[in-house]
Tab-separated table of C-alpha atoms in Angstrom:
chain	number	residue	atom	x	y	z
A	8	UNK	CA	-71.436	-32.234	2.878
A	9	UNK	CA	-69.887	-32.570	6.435
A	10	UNK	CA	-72.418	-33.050	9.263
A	11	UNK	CA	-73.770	-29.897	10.714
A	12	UNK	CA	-73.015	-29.278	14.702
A	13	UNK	CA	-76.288	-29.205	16.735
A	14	UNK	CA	-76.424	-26.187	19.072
A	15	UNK	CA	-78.185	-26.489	22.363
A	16	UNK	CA	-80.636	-24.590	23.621
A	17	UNK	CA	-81.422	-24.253	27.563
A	18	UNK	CA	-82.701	-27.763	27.912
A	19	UNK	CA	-80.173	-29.435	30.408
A	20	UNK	CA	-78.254	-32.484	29.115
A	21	UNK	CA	-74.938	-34.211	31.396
A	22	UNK	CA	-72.436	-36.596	30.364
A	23	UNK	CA	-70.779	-38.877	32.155
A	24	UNK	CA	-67.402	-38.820	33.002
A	25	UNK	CA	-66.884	-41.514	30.480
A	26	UNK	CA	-67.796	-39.307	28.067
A	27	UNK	CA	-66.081	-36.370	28.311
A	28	UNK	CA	-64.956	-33.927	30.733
A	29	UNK	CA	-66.447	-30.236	31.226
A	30	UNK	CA	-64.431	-26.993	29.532
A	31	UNK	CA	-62.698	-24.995	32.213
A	32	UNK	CA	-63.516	-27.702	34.933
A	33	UNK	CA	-60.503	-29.890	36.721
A	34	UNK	CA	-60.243	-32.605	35.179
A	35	UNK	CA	-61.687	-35.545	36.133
A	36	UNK	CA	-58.930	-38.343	37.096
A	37	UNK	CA	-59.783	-41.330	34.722
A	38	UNK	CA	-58.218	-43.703	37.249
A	39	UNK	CA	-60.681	-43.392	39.854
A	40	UNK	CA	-64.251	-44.731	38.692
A	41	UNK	CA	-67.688	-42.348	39.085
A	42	UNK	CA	-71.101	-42.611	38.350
A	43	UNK	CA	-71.832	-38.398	38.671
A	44	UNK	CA	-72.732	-36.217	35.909
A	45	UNK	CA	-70.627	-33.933	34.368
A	46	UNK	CA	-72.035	-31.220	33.099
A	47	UNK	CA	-70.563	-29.427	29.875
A	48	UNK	CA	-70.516	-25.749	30.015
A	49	UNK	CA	-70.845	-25.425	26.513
A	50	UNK	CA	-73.037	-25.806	23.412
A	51	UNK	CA	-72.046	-27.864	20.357
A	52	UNK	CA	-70.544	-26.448	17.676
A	53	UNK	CA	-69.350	-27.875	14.032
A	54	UNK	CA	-65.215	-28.976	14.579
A	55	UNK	CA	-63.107	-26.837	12.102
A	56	UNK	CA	-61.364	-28.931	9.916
A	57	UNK	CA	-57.061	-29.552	10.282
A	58	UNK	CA	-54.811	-30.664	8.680
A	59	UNK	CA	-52.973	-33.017	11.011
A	60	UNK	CA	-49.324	-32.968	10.752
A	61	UNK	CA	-48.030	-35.867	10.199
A	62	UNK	CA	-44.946	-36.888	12.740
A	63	UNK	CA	-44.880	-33.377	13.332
A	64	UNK	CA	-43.974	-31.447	9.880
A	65	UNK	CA	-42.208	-34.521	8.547
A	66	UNK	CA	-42.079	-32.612	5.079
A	67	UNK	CA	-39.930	-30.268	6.687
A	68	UNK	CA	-37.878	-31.425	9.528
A	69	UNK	CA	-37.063	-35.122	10.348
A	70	UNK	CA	-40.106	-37.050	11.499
A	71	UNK	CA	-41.025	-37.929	14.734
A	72	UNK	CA	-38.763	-35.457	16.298
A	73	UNK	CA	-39.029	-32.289	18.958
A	74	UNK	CA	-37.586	-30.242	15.558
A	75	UNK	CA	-40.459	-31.470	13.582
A	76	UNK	CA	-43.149	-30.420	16.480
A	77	UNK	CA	-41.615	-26.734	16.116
A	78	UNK	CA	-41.700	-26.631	12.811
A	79	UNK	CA	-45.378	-27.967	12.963
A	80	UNK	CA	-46.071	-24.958	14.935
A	81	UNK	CA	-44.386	-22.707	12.924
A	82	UNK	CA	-46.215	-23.587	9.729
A	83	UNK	CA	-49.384	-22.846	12.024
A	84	UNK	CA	-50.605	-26.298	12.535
A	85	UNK	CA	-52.909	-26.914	15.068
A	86	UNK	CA	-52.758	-30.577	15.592
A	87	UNK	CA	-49.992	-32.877	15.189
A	88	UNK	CA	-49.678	-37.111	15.098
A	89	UNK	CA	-46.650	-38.831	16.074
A	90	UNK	CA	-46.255	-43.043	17.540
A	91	UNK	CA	-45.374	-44.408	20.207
A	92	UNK	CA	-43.426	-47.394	20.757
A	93	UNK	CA	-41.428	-48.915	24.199
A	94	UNK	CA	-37.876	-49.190	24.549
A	95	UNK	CA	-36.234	-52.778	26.195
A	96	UNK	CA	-36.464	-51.073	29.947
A	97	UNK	CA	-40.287	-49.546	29.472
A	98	UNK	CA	-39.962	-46.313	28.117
A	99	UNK	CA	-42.357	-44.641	26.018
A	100	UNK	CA	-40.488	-43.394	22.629
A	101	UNK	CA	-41.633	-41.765	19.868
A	102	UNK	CA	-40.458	-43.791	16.531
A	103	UNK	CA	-42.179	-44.961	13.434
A	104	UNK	CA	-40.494	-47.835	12.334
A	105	UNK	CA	-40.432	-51.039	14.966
A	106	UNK	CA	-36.114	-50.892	13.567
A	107	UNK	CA	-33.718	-47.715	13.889
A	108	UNK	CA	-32.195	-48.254	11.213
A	109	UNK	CA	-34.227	-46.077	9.332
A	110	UNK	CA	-34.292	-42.502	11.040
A	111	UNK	CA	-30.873	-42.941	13.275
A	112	UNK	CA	-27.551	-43.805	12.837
A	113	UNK	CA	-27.797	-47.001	15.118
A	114	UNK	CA	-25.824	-48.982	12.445
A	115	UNK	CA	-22.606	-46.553	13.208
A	116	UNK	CA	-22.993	-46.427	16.418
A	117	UNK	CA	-23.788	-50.328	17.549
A	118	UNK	CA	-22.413	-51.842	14.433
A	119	UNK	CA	-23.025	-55.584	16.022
A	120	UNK	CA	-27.077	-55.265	17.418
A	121	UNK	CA	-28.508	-55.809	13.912
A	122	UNK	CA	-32.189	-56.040	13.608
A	123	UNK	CA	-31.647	-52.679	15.315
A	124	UNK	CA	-35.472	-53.016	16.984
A	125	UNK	CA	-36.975	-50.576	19.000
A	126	UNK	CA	-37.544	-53.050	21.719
A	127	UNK	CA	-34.030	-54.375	22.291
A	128	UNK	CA	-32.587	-50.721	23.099
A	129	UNK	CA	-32.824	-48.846	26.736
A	130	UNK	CA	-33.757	-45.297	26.564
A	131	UNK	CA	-29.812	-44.605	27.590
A	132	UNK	CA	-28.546	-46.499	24.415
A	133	UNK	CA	-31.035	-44.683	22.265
A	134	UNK	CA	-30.079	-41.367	23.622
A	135	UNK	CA	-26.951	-42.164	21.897
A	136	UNK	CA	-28.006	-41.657	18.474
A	137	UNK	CA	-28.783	-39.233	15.975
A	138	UNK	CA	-32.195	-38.845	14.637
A	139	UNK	CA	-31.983	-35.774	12.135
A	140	UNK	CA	-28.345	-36.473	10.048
A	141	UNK	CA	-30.422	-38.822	8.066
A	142	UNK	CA	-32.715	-36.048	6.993
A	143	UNK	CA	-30.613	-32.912	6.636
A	144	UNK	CA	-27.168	-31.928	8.062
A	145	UNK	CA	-28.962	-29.503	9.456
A	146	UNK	CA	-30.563	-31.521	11.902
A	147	UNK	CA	-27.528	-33.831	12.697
A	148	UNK	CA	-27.848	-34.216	16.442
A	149	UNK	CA	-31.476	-34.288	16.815
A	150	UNK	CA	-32.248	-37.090	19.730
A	151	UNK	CA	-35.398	-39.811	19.849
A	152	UNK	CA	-37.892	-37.907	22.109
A	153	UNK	CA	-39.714	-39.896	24.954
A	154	UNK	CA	-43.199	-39.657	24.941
A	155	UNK	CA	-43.210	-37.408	28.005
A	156	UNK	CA	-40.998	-34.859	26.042
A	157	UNK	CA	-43.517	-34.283	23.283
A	158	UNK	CA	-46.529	-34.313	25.577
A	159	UNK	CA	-44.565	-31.379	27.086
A	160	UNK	CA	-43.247	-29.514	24.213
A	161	UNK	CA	-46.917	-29.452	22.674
A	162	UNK	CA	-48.248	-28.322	25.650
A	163	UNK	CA	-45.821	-25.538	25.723
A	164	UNK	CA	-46.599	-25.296	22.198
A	165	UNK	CA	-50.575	-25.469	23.165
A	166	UNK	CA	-50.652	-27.868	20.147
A	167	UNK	CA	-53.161	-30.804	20.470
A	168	UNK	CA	-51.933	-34.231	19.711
A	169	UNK	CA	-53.274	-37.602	17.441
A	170	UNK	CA	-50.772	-40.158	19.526
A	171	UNK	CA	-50.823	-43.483	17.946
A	172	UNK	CA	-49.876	-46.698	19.956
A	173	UNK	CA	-47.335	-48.541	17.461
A	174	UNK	CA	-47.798	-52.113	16.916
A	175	UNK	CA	-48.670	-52.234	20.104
A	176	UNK	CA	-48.747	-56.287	20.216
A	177	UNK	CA	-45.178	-56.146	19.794
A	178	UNK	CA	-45.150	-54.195	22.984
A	179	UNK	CA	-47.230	-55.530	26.210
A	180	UNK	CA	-48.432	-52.547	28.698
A	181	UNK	CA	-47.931	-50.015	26.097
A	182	UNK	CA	-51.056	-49.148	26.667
A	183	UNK	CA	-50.576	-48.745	30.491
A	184	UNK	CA	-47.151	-46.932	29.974
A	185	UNK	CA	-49.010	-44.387	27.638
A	186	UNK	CA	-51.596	-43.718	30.129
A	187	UNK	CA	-49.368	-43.333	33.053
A	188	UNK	CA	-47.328	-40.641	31.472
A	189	UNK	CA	-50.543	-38.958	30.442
A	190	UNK	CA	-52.010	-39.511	34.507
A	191	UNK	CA	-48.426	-37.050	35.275
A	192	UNK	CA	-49.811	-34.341	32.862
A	193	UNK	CA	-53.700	-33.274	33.999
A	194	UNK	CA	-53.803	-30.665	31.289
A	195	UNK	CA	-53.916	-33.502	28.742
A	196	UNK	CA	-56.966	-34.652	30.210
A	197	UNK	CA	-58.751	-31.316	29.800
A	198	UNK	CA	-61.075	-30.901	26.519
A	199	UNK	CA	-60.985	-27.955	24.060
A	200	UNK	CA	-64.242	-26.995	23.798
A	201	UNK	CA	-66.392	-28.403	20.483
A	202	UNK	CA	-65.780	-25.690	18.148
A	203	UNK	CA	-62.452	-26.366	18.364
A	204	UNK	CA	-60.456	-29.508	17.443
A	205	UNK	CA	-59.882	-32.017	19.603
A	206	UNK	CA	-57.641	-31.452	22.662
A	207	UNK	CA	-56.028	-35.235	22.409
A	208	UNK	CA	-57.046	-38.582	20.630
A	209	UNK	CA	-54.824	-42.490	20.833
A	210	UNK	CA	-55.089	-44.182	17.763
A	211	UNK	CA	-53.937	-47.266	16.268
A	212	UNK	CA	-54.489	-49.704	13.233
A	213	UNK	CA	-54.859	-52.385	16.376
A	214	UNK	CA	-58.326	-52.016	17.555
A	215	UNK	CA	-58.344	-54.090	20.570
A	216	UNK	CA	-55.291	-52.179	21.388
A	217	UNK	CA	-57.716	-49.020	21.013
A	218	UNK	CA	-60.250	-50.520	22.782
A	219	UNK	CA	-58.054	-51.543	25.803
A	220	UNK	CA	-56.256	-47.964	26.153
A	221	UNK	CA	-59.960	-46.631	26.012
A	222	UNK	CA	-60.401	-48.873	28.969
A	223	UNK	CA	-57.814	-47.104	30.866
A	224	UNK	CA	-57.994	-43.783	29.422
A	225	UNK	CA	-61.851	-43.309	29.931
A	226	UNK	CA	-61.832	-39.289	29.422
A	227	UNK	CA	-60.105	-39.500	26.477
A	228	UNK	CA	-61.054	-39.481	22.781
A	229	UNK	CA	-60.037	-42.498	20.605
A	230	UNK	CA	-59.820	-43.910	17.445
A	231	UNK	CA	-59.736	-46.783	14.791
A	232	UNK	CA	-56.872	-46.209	12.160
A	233	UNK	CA	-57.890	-47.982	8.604
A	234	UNK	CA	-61.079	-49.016	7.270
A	235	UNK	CA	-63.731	-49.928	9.058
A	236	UNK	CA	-66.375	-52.134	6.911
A	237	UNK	CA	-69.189	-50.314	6.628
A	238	UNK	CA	-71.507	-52.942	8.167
A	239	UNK	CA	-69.312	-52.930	11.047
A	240	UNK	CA	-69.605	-49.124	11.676
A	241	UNK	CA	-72.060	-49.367	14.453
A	242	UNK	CA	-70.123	-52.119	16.425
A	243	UNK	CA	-67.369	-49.578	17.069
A	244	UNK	CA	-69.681	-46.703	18.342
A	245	UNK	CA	-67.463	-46.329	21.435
A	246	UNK	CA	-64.649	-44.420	19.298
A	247	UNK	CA	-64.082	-41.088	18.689
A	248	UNK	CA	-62.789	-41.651	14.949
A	249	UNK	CA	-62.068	-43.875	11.961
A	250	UNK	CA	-59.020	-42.971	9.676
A	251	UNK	CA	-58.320	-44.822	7.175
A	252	UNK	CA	-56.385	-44.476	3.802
A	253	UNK	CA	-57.636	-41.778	1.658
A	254	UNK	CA	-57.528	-44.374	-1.160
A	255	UNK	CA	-60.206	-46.576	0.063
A	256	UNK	CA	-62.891	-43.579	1.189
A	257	UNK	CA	-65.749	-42.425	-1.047
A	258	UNK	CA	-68.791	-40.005	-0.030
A	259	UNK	CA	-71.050	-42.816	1.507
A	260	UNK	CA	-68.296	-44.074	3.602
A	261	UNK	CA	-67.781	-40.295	4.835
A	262	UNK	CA	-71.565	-39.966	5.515
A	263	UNK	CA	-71.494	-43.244	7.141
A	264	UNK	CA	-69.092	-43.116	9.809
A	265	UNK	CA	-70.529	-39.097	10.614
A	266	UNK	CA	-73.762	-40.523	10.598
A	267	UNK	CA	-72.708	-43.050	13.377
A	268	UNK	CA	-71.460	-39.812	15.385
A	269	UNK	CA	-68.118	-40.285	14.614
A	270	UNK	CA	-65.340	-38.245	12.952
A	271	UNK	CA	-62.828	-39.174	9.990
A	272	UNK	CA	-59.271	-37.924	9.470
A	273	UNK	CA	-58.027	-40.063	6.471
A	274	UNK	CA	-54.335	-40.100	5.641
A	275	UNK	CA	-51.589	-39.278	4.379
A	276	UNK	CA	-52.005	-36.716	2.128
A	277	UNK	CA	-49.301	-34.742	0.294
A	278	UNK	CA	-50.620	-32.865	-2.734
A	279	UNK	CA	-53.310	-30.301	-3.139
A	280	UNK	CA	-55.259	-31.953	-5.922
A	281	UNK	CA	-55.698	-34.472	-3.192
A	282	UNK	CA	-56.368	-32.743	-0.501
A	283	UNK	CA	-58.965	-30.607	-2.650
A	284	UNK	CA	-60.981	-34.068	-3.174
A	285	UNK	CA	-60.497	-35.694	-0.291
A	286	UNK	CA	-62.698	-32.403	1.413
A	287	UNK	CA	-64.756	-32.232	-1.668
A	288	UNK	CA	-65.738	-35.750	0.059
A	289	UNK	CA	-66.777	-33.855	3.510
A	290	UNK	CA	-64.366	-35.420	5.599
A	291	UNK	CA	-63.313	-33.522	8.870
A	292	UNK	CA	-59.398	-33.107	8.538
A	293	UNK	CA	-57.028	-35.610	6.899
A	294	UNK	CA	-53.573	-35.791	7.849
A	295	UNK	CA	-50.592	-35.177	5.864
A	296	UNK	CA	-46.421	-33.980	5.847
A	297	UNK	CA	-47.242	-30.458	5.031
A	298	UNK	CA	-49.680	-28.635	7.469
A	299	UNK	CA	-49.303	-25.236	5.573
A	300	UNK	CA	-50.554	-27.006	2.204
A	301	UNK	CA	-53.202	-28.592	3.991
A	302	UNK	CA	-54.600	-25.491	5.803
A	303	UNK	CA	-54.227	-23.745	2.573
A	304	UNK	CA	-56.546	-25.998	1.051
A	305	UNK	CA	-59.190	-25.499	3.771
A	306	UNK	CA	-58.953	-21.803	3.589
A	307	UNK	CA	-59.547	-21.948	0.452
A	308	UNK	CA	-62.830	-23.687	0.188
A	309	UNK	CA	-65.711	-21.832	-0.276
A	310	UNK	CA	-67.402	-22.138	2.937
A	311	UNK	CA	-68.669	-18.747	4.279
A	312	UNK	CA	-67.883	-18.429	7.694
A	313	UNK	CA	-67.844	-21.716	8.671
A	314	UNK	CA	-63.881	-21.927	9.273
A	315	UNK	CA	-63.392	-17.871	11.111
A	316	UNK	CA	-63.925	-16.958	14.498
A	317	UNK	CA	-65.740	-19.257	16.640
A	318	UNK	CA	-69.211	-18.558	17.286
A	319	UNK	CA	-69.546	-16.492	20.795
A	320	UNK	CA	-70.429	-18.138	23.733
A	321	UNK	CA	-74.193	-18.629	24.486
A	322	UNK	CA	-75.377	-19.244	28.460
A	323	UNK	CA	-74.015	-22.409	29.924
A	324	UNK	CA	-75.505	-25.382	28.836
A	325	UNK	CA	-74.570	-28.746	29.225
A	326	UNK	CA	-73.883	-31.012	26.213
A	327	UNK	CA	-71.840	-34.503	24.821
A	328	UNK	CA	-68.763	-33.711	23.407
């Protein structure tokens, strides 16, 4: 049983701007500090759940890609993950792997810079290669997208975004370099309102890494990738969400984490016997290569209304996000 939204009546509740910025306000700039309250001009309402696609539609189109972000939206996915990693001269890229080898044809085309990391590249040499060959003729020519590309394509795209920081030790300021793309874009800082899924969220399986970017990025929603012990729950009440392996995730571990106010996403999830237990386990979303599977599966649940049009708007009250 998922946790059940709490609708407000016309008492008068504010949040901080650390916690959350009001729908169809300007938003707040998270690099200059504030003490006011905020008020939220709306009530609480249950999420819906998503299926998150993974690296964009990375059963359909090569992942990590502007190609896979279309397709994404073309399947009708809402919400969409991809990682970020920095290039040798700073750049925010979007890449799985820490090598190229992988997803690019860096061996062919610098046959002699073998480990082929992410880190010993410029943006200019990366520009160079092909990112889609590998994963259909069709998509030979697809380039590496900057981080600043894909916050712009979803946003044309009015897609929201799960943006995890990559082994972010290997990189120092990523979390600064992620945040000052993000301080260029206001929109990104703006919040859907809570009967709809979240507008953006940083994860990554490196929680001070998390915690650090939360630092920085003080509007914005974050979360804990992997398992969280469940007697450590509580000491991570600052985040947004845990998401870890669908695997390692029973009922009490669901209840646990909503109990402690927080959302869970696990991942990555591929078939629809899966996908039909994993929500049979209450969980709000999970994340997987095919979005159209995944939103077929939460269609089909037998859930009333709970997943159609959003309730209507009741007078403006102010509430956490």
């Amino acid at each position: 049983m998922r946790r059940i939204g709490i609708v407000v009546g016309a008492a008068s509740l504010f949040i901080t701007a650390s916690a959350g910025v009001s729908v169809g306000a300007p938003a707040l700039d998270p690099r200059e500090p504030t003490t006011e309250p905020v008020a939220a001009h709306h009530p609480v309402f249950e999420r819906p759940l998503i299926a998150v696609a993974h690296r964009g539609a990375s059963g359909h189109a090569p992942e990590n890609t502007l190609a896979a972000i279309d397709v994404a939206h073309e399947l009708g996915a809402v919400t969409v993950e991809v990682d970020v990693q920095l290039t040798a001269d700073g750049e925010p890229v979007i890449m799985h792997d820490t090598t190229l080898e992988r997803t690019t044809d860096v061996e062919a085309v610098f046959p002699d810079r073998a480990p082929y990391r992410v880190s010993d590249f410029t943006m200019a040499e990366i520009r160079r290669l092909d990112a889609g060959g590998w994963y259909d003729p069709a998509f030979a020519g697809e380039p590496v997208p900057t981080l600043g590309e894909v916050l712009d394509r979803m946003a044309e795209h009015d897609l929201n975004l799960l943006l995890e920081l990559k082994e972010p030790e290997l990189y120092p300021g990523l979390e600064r370099a992620v945040a000052e793309e993000l301080f260029d874009r206001a929109e990104w800082f703006r919040r859907n309102p809570p009967w709809e899924p979240r507008r953006l969220v940083i994860q990554s399986f490196d929680w001070e890494s998390v915690r650090e970017s939360q630092d920085i990025l003080r509007p914005v929603p974050h979360g804990l990738l992997g398992m969280v012990p469940e007697d450590r729950i509580d000491d991570y009440g600052w985040a947004a969400m845990i998401n870890p392996n669908h695997r390692h995730i029973d009922a009490d571990y669901v209840r646990r984490v909503q109990e402690a106010g927080m959302e869970i996403m696990p991942y990555t999830i591929n078939d629809r016997a899966t996908m039909d237990a994993v929500l049979g386990l209450g969980v709000d979303g999970f994340i997987t290569d095919y979005p159209e599977v995944g939103r077929e599966a939460i269609d089909d649940l037998d859930d009333g209304d709970r997943f159609g049009a959003p309730a209507p708007p009741a007078p403006p009250v102010a509430a956490n996000d």
